[in-house]
Coordinates of C-alpha atoms and ligand atoms in Angstrom, one line a residue:
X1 CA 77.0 27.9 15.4
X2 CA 75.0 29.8 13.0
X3 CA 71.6 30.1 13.4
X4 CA 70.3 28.9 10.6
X5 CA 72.1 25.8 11.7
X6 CA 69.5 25.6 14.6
X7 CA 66.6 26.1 12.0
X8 CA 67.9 23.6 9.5
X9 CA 68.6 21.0 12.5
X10 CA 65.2 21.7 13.8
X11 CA 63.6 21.1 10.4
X12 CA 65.2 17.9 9.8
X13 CA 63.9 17.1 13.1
X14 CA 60.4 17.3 12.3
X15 CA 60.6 16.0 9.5
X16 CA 62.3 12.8 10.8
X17 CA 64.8 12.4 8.5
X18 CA 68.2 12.3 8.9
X19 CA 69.4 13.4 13.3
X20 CA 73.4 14.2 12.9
X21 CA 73.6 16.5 15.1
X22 CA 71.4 15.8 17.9
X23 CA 72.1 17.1 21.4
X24 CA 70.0 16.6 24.5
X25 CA 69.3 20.4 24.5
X26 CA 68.1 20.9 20.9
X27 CA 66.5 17.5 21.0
X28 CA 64.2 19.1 24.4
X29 CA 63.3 22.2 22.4
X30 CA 62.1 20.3 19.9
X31 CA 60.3 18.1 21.8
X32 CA 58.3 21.0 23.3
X33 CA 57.7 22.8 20.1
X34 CA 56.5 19.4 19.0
X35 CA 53.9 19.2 21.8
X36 CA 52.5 23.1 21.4
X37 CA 52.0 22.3 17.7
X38 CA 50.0 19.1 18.0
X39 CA 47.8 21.1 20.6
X40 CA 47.2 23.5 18.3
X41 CA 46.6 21.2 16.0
X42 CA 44.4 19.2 18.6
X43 CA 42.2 22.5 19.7
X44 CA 42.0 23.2 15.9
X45 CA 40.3 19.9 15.4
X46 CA 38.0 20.6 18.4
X47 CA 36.9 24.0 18.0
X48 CA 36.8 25.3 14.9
X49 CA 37.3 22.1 12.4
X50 CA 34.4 19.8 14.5
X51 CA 32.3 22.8 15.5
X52 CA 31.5 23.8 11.8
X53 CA 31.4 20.7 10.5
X54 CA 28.9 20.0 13.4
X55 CA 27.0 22.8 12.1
X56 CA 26.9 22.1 9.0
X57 CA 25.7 18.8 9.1
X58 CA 23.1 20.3 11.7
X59 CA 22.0 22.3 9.1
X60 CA 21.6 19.2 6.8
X61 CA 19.7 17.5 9.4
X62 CA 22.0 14.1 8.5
X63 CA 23.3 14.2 12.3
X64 CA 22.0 15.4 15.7
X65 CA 24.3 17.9 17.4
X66 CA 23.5 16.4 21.3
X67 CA 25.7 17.3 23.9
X68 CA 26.3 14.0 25.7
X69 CA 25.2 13.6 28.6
X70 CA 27.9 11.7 30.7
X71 CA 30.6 14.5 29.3
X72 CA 31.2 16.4 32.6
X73 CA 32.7 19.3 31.0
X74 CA 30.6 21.9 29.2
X75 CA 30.9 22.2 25.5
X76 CA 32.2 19.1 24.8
X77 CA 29.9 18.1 22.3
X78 CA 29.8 14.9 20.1
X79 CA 27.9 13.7 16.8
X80 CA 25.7 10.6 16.9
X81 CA 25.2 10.1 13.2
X82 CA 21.3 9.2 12.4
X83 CA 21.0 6.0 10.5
X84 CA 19.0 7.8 7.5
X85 CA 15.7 6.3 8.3
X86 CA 15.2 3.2 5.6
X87 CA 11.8 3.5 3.6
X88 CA 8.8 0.9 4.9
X89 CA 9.6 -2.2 2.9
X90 CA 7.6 -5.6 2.4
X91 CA 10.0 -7.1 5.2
X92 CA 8.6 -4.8 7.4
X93 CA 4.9 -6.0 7.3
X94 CA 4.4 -9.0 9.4
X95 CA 0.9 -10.3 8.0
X96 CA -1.5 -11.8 10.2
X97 CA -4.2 -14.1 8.3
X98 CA -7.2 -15.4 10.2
X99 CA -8.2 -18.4 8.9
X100 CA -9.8 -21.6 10.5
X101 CA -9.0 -25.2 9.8
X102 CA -12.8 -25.8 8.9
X103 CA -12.6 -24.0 5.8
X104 CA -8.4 -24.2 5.5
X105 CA -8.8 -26.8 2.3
X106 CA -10.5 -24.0 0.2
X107 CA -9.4 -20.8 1.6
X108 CA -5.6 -21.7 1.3
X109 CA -6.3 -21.2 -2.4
X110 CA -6.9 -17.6 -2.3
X111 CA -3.5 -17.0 0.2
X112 CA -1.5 -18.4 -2.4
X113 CA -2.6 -15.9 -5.3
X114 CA -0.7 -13.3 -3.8
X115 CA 1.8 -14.6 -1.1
X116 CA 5.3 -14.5 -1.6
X117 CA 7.0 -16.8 0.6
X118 CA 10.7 -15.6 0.0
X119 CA 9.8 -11.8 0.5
X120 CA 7.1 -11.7 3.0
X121 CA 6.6 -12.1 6.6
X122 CA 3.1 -13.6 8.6
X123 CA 1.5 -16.0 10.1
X124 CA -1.9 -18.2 9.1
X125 CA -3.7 -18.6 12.4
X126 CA -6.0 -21.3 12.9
X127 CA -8.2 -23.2 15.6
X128 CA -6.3 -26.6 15.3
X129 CA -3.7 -28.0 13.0
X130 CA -4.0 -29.4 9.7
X131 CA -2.7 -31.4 6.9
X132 CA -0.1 -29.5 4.6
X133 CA 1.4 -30.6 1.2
X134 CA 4.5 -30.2 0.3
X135 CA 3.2 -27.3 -1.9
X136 CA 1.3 -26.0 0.9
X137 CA 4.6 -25.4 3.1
X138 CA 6.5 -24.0 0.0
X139 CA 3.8 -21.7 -1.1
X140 CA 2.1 -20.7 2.2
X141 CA 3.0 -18.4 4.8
X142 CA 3.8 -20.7 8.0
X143 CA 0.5 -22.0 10.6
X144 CA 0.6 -21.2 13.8
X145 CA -2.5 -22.3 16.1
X146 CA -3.8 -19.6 18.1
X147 CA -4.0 -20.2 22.2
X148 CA -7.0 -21.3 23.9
X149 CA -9.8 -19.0 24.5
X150 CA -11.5 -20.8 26.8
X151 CA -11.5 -18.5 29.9
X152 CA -13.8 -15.6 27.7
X153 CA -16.8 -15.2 27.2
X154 CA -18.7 -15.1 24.6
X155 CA -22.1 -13.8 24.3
X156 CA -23.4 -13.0 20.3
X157 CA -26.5 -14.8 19.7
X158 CA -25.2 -14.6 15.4
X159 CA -21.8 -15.0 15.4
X160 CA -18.5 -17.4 15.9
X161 CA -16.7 -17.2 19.2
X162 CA -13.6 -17.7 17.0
X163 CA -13.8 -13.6 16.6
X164 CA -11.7 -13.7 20.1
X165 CA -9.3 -16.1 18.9
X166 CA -8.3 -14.1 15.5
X167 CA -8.6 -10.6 17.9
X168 CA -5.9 -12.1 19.8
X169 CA -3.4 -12.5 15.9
X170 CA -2.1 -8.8 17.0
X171 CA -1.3 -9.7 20.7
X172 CA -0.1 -12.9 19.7
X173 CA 2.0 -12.0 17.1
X174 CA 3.2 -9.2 19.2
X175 CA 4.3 -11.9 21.5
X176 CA 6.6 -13.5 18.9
X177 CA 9.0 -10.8 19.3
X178 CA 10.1 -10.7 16.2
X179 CA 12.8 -8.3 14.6
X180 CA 12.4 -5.0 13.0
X181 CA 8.6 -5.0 12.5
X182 CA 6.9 -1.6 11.3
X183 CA 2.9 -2.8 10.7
X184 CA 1.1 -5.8 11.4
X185 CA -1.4 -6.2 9.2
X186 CA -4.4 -8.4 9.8
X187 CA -6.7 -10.0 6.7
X188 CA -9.1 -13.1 6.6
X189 CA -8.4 -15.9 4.1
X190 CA -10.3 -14.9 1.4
X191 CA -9.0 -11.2 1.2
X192 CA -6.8 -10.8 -1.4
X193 CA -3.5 -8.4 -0.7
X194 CA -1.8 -5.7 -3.5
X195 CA 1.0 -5.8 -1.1
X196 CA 3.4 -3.6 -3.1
X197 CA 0.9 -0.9 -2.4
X198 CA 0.4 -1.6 1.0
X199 CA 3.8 -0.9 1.3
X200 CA 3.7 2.0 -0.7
X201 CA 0.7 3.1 1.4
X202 CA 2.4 2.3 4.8
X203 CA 5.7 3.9 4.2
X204 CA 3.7 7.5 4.1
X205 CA 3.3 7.3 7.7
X206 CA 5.5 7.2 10.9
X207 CA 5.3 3.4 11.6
X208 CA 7.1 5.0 15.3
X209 CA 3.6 6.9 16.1
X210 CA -0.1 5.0 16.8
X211 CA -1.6 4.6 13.6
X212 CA -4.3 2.4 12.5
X213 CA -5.5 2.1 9.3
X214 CA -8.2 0.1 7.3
X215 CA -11.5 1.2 5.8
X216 CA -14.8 1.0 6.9
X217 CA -18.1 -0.9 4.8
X218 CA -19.4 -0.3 1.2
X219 CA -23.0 -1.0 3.1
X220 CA -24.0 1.8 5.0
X221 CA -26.0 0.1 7.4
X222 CA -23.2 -2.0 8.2
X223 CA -21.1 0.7 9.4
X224 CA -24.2 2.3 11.6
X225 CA -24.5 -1.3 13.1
X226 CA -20.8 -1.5 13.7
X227 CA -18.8 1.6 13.4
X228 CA -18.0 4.2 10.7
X229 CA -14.7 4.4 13.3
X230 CA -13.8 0.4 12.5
X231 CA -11.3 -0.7 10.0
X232 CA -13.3 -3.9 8.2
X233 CA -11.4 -7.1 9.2
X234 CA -11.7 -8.6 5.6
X235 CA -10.5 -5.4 4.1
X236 CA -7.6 -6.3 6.0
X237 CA -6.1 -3.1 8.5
X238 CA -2.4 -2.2 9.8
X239 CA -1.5 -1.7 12.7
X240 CA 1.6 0.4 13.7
X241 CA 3.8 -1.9 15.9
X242 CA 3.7 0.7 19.1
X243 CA 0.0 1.0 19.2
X244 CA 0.4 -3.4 18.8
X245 CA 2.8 -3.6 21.2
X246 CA 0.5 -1.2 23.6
X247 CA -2.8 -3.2 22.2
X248 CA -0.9 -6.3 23.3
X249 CA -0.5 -4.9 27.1
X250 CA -4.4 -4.3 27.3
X251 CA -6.1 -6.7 24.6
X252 CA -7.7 -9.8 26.8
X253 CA -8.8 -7.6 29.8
X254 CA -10.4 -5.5 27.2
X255 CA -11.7 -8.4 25.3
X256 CA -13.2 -9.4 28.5
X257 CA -15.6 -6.1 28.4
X258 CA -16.9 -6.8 25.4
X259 CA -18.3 -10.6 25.2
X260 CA -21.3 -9.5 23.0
X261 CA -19.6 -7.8 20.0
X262 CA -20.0 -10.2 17.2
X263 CA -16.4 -10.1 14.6
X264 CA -12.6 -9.9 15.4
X265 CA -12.7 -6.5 14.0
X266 CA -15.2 -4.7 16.1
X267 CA -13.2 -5.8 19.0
X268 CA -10.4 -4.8 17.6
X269 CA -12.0 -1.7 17.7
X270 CA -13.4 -1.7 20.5
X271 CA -10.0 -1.4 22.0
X272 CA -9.0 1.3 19.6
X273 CA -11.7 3.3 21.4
X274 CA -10.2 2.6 25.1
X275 CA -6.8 4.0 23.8
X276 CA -8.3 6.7 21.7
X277 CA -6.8 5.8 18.7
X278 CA -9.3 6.8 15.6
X279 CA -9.4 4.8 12.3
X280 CA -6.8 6.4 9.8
X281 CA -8.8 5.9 5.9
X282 CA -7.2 4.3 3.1
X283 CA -9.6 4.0 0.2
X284 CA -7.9 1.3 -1.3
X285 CA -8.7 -1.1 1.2
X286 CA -12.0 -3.0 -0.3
X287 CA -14.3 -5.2 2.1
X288 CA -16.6 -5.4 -0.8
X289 CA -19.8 -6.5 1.5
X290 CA -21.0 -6.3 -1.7
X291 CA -23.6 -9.2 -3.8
X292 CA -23.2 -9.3 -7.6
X293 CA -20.6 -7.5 -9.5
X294 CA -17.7 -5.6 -8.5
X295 CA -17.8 -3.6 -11.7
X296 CA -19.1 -0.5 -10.9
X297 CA -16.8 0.1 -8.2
X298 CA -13.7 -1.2 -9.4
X299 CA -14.3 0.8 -12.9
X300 CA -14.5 3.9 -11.1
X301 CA -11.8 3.0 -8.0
X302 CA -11.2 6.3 -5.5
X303 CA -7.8 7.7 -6.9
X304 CA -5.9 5.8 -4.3
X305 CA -3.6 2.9 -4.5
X306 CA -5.6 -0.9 -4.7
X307 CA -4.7 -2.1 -1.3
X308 CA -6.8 -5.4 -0.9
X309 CA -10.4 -7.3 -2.5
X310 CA -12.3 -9.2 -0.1
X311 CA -15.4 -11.3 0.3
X312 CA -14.2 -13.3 -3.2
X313 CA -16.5 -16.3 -2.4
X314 CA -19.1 -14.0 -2.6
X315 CA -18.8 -11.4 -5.0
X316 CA -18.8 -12.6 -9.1
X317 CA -15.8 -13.3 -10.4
X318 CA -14.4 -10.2 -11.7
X319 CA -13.9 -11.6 -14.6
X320 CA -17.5 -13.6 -15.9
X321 CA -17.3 -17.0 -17.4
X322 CA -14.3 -17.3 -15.6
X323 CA -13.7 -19.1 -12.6
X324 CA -12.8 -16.8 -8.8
X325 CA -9.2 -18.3 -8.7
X326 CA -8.4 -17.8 -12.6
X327 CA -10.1 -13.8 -12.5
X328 CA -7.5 -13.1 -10.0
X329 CA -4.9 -14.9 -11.9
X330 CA -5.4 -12.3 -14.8
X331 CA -5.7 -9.1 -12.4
X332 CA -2.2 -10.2 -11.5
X333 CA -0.5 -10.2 -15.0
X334 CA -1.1 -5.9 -14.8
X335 CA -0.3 -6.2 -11.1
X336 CA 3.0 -7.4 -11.5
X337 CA 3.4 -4.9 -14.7
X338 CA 2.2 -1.9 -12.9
X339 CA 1.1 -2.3 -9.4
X340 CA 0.9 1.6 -8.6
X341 CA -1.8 2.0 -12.1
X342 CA -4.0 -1.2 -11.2
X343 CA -7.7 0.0 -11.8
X344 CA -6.8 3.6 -11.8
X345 CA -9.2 5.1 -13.8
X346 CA -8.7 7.9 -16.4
X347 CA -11.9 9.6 -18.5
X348 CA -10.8 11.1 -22.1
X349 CA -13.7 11.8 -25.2
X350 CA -13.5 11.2 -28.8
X351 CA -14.9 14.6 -29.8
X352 CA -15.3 13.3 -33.3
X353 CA -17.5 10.2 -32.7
X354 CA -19.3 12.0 -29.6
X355 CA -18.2 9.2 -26.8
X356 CA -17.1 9.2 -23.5
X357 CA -13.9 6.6 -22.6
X358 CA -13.3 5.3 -19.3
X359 CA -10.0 3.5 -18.5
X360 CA -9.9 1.3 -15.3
X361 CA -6.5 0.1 -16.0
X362 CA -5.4 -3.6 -15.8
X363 CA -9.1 -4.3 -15.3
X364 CA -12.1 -3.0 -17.8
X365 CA -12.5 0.1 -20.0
X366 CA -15.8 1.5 -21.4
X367 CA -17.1 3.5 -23.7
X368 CA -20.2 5.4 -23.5
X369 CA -22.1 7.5 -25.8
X370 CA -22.2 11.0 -25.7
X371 CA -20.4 13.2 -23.5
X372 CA -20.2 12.2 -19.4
X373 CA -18.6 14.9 -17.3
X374 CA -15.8 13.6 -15.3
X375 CA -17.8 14.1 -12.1
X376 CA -20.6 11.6 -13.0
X377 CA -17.9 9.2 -14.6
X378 CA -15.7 8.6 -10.9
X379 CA -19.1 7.7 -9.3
X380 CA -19.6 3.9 -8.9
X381 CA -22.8 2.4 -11.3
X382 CA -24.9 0.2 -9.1
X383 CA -24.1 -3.2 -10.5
X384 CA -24.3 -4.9 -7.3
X385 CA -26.5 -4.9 -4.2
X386 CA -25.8 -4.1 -1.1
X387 CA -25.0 -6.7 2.1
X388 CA -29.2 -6.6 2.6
X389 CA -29.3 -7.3 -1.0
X390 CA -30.6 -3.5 -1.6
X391 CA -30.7 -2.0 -4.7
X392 CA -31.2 1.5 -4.1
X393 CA -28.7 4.2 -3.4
X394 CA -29.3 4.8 0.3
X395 CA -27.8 1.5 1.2
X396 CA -24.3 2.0 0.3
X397 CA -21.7 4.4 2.3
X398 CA -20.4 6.2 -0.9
X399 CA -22.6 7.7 -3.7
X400 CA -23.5 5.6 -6.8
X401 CA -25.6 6.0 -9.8
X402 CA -27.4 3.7 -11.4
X403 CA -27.8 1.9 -14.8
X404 CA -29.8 3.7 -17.1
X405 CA -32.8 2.2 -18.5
X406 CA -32.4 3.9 -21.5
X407 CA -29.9 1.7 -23.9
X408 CA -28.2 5.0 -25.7
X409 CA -27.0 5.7 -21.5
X410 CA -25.4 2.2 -21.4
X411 CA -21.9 1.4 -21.6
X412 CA -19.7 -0.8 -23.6
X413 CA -18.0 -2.9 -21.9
X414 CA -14.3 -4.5 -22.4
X415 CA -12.3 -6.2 -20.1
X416 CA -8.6 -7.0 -19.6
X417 CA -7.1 -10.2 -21.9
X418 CA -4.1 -9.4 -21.9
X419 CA -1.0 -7.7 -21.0
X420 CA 2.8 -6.6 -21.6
X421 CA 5.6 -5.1 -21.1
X422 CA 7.1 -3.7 -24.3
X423 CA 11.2 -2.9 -24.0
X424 CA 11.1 -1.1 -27.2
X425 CA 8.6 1.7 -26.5
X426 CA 9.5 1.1 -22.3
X427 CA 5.3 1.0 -22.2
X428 CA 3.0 -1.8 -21.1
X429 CA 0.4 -2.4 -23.5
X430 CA -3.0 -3.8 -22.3
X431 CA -6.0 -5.6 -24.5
X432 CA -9.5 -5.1 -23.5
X433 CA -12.2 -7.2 -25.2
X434 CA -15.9 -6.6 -25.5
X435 CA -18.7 -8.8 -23.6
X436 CA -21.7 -9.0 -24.3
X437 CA -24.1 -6.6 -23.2
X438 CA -27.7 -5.1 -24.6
X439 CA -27.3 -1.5 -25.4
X440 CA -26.9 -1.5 -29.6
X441 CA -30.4 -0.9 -29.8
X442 CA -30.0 2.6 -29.1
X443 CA -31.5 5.3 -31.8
X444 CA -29.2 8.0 -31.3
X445 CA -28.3 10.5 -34.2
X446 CA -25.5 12.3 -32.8
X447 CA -23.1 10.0 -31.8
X448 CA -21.4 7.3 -33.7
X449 CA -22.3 3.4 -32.4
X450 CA -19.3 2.0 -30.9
X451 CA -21.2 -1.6 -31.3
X452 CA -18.7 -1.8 -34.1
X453 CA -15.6 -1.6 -31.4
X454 CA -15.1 -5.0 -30.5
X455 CA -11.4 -4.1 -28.6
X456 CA -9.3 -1.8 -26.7
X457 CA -5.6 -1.5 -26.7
X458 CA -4.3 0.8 -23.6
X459 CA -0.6 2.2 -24.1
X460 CA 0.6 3.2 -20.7
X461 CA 4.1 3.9 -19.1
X462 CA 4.8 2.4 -15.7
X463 CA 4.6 5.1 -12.9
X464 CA 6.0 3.2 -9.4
X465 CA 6.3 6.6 -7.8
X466 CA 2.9 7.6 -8.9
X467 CA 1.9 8.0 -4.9
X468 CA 4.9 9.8 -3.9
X469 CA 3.1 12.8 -5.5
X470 CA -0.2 14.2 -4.4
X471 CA -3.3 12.1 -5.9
X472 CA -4.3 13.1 -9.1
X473 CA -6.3 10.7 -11.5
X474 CA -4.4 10.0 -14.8
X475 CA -5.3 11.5 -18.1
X476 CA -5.9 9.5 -21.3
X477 CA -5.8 10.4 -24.5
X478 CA -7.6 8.7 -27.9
X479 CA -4.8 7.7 -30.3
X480 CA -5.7 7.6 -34.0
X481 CA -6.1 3.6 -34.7
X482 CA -5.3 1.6 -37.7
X483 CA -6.9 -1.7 -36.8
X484 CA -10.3 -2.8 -37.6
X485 CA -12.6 -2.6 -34.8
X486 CA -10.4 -1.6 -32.4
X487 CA -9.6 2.2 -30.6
X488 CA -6.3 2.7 -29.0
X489 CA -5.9 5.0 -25.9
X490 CA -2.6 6.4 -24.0
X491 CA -3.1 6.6 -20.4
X492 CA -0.4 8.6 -18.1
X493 CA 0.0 11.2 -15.8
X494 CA -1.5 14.7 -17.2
X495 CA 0.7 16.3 -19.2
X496 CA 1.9 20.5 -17.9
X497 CA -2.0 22.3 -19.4
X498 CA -4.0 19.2 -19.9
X499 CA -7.3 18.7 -18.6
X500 CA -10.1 16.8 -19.4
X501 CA -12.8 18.6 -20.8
X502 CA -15.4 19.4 -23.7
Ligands
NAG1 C1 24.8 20.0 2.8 O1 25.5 18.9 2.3 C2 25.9 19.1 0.9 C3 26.5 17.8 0.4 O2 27.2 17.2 1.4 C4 26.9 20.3 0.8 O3 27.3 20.5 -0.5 C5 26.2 21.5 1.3 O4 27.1 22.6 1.4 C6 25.6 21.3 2.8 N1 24.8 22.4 3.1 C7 25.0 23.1 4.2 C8 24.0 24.2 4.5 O5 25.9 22.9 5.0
NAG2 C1 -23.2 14.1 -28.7 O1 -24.2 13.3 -28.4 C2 -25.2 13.8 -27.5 C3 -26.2 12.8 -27.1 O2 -26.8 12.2 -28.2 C4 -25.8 15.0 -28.2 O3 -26.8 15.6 -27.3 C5 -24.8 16.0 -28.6 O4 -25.3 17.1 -29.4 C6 -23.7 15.3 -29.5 N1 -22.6 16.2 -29.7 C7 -22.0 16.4 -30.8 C8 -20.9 17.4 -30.9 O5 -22.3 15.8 -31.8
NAG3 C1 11.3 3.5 -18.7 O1 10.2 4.1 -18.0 C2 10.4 4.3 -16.7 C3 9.2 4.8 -16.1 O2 8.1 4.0 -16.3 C4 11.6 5.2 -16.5 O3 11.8 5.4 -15.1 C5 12.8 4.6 -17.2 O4 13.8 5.5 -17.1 C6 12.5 4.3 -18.6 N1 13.6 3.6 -19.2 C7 14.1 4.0 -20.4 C8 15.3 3.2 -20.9 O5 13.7 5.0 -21.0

């Protein structure tokens, strides 16, 4: 036999073809070269081949190289492949809303303006059940009724003693077990949730790590008399589900300590003190202790994303001669446009009639005479009192300025009619109409009268990643306008080189 015979048999072998001339011998041989090239092939796929592909994917940080720990034998490593970790969604909120069956009839009202039964999660707590409509189950989140709270104390000579019961919403919900919760976030019944910026707010933090976050009073004195440290309970505040979960553990001997503290949200907390967890500030929470109108504030909103509006029995409606309920109903057609832009403000001049433009978009744009430097135009105007029913600057917690005596100083005033979304141009176009207001009897030379300008159209495109970047307050830009007394603005992000400035 030749040996090329042996090769060619040997080939045929592996390649398990055709085995003519087989004998016991040759078929051994093969058999053992078979074995030492699939260990090879084996230690190839261990070593080298799993080593660098370990390596790499190390270096991509889309796997954790661990060495497991029940392997006996050194170097045997193995790959646990990291779910990439999903961004905070809606689902991930479980909303707790403290509400009481005394004032369930009217309240509900205000729930319903910005629930969303399909995509959210929560819980209305109240004191005792009550009568729900057909509509009310549909449109509501469901009621649960919170536990007895018979065996504290409680000792406020001005407040409710149903402050412990809504406390207990995080311990209690916490006790629900429920799956795959990030935040809880508490609220009363008449606070008013953006919740696609909550999420949008929440997702920029570890929901793994103790985080609670809320924002204290527009009343200064408030906050001395409570806390600068306490997130406002009609605000509405999240709380990471560890620290909940860990809140849960502690929360009634806690409450216990503290039977003279008057709301649900100083106890709250009063318990974030114990664990040493500080109050994390998002400016877009509002608790709007506020009398009067919202204007000034919500014209000139911190560049943050509009988390929540509280206290709407008491405040005006933010739109006048128009009911609470039906104001909201219009803030929401530019919500559900352009949640992310809602009452972001941008400040542009019309150099050649001399005036100043404010945007609040979705909610009111202005116009003043003359030319007011950016940092004057982002402070709040004082069209409102304080929660003493102050006037004067000392009693709020952030700086405001007030309204000028002096007509010329005065703005014009529209606010929002209307608003869509246009396919063609991919923009949202907004309509802002003048009210009435006593400032045309101004003498000034210099500027042109916008008493003439009876409407504002607002161009904008839609900017849903707007707070993945770093804040920055939109620029706007005075289009030339064809109609009769109307002026038409762009708002957007600031172009590469543009600032705002005369
Ligand atoms: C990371 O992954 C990408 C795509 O999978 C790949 O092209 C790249 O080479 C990897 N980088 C490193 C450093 O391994
Ligand atoms: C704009 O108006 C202000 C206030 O009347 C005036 O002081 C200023 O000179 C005017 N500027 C121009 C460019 O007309
Ligand atoms: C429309 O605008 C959005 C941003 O607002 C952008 O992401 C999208 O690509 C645009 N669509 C088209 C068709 O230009």
């Amino acid at each position: 036999m030749k040996p090329q015979g042996a090769m060619k048999d040997f080939e045929s072998l592996l390649c398990l073809c055709n085995i003519k001339t087989t004998t016991l011998f040759k078929l051994i041989i093969s058999f053992i070269i078979f074995l030492s090239f699939s260990y090879v092939f084996n230690s190839i796929n261990l070593t080298s081949f799993s080593i660098q592909s370990l390596e790499k994917s190390l270096r991509n940080s889309s796997s954790i190289f661990v060495q497991n720990p029940t392997e006996k034998s050194a170097g045997n490593f193995q790959t646990y492949p990291i779910i990439p970790q999903e961004k905070t969604q809606l689902r991930h909120i479980v909303f707790g809303i403290a509400s009481s069956s005394k004032l369930w009839k009217h309240r509900k009202e205000y729930i319903k303006l910005w629930w969303k039964p399909e995509e959210m999660r929560g819980f209305v707590w109240l004191d005792k059940p009550v009568k729900r409509s057909t509509d009310d189950k549909q449109c509501l989140p469901s009621v649960k009724i919170s536990s007895s709270t018979s065996k504290f104390k409680y000792k406020n000579s001005i407040g409710d003693r149903s402050a412990i019961r809504m406390s207990r919403i995080v311990s209690e919900t916490v006790r629900l077990g429920l799956d795959d919760v990030r935040w809880i976030v508490l609220g009363d019944d008449d606070t008013f949730f953006f919740a696609e910026n909550l999420v949008r707010v929440l997702s920029k933090y570890d929901h793994n790590q103790f985080y609670y976050i809320g924002k204290s009073s527009e009343t200064h004195r408030q906050n001395i008399h409570f806390s600068y440290n306490m997130a406002y309970g009609g605000a509405g505040f999240a709380i990471s589900y560890p620290l909940a979960k860990t809140l849960a553990k502690m929360q009634d001997r806690c409450l216990h300590r503290y039977p003279k503290l008057y709301g649900l949200d100083d106890r709250i907390q009063a318990c974030m003190a114990e664990l040493g967890v500080p109050l994390t500030v998002e400016m877009g929470f509002h608790q709007l202790d506020i009398y009067g109108d919202a204007f000034g504030l919500l014209a000139a909103h911190p560049i943050a994303p509009l988390l929540s509006l509280h206290h709407l029995d008491v405040i005006e409606p933010i739109f006048p001669n128009t009911g609470r309920i039906q104001s909201l109903r219009r803030l929401k057609m530019p919500m559900k446009l352009d949640s992310a832009g809602l009452m972001q403000q941008s400040i542009c001049y019309n150099s050649v009639k001399n005036w100043t433009i404010s945007v609040s978009w979705g909610y009111a744009t202005q116009i003043f005479r003359g030319i007011v430097p950016a940092r004057e135009m982002e402070i709040p105007l004082r069209t409102f009192a304080n929660w003493y029913r102050m006037h004067n600057e000392v009693g709020f917690s952030m700086k405001t300025r007030p309204l000028s005596t002096n007509a010329c100083r005065r703005p014009f005033v529209y606010l929002l009619s209307n608003a869509i979304y246009n396919r063609a141009t991919n923009r949202t176009a907004s309509e802002y109409v003048k009210i009435q207001n006593r400032n045309s009897e101004c003498n000034w030379k210099e500027t042109v009268n916008p008493s003439h300008v009876w409407r504002v159209e607002v161009y904008k495109m839609r900017e849903p990643n707007l707070w993945d970047k770093p804040p920055r307050r939109n620029c706007c830009r005075v289009l030339p306008s064809t109609k009769e007394g109307t002026i038409a603005v762009d708002v957007g992000e600031c172009r590469e080189g543009e600032i705002i400035e005369l």
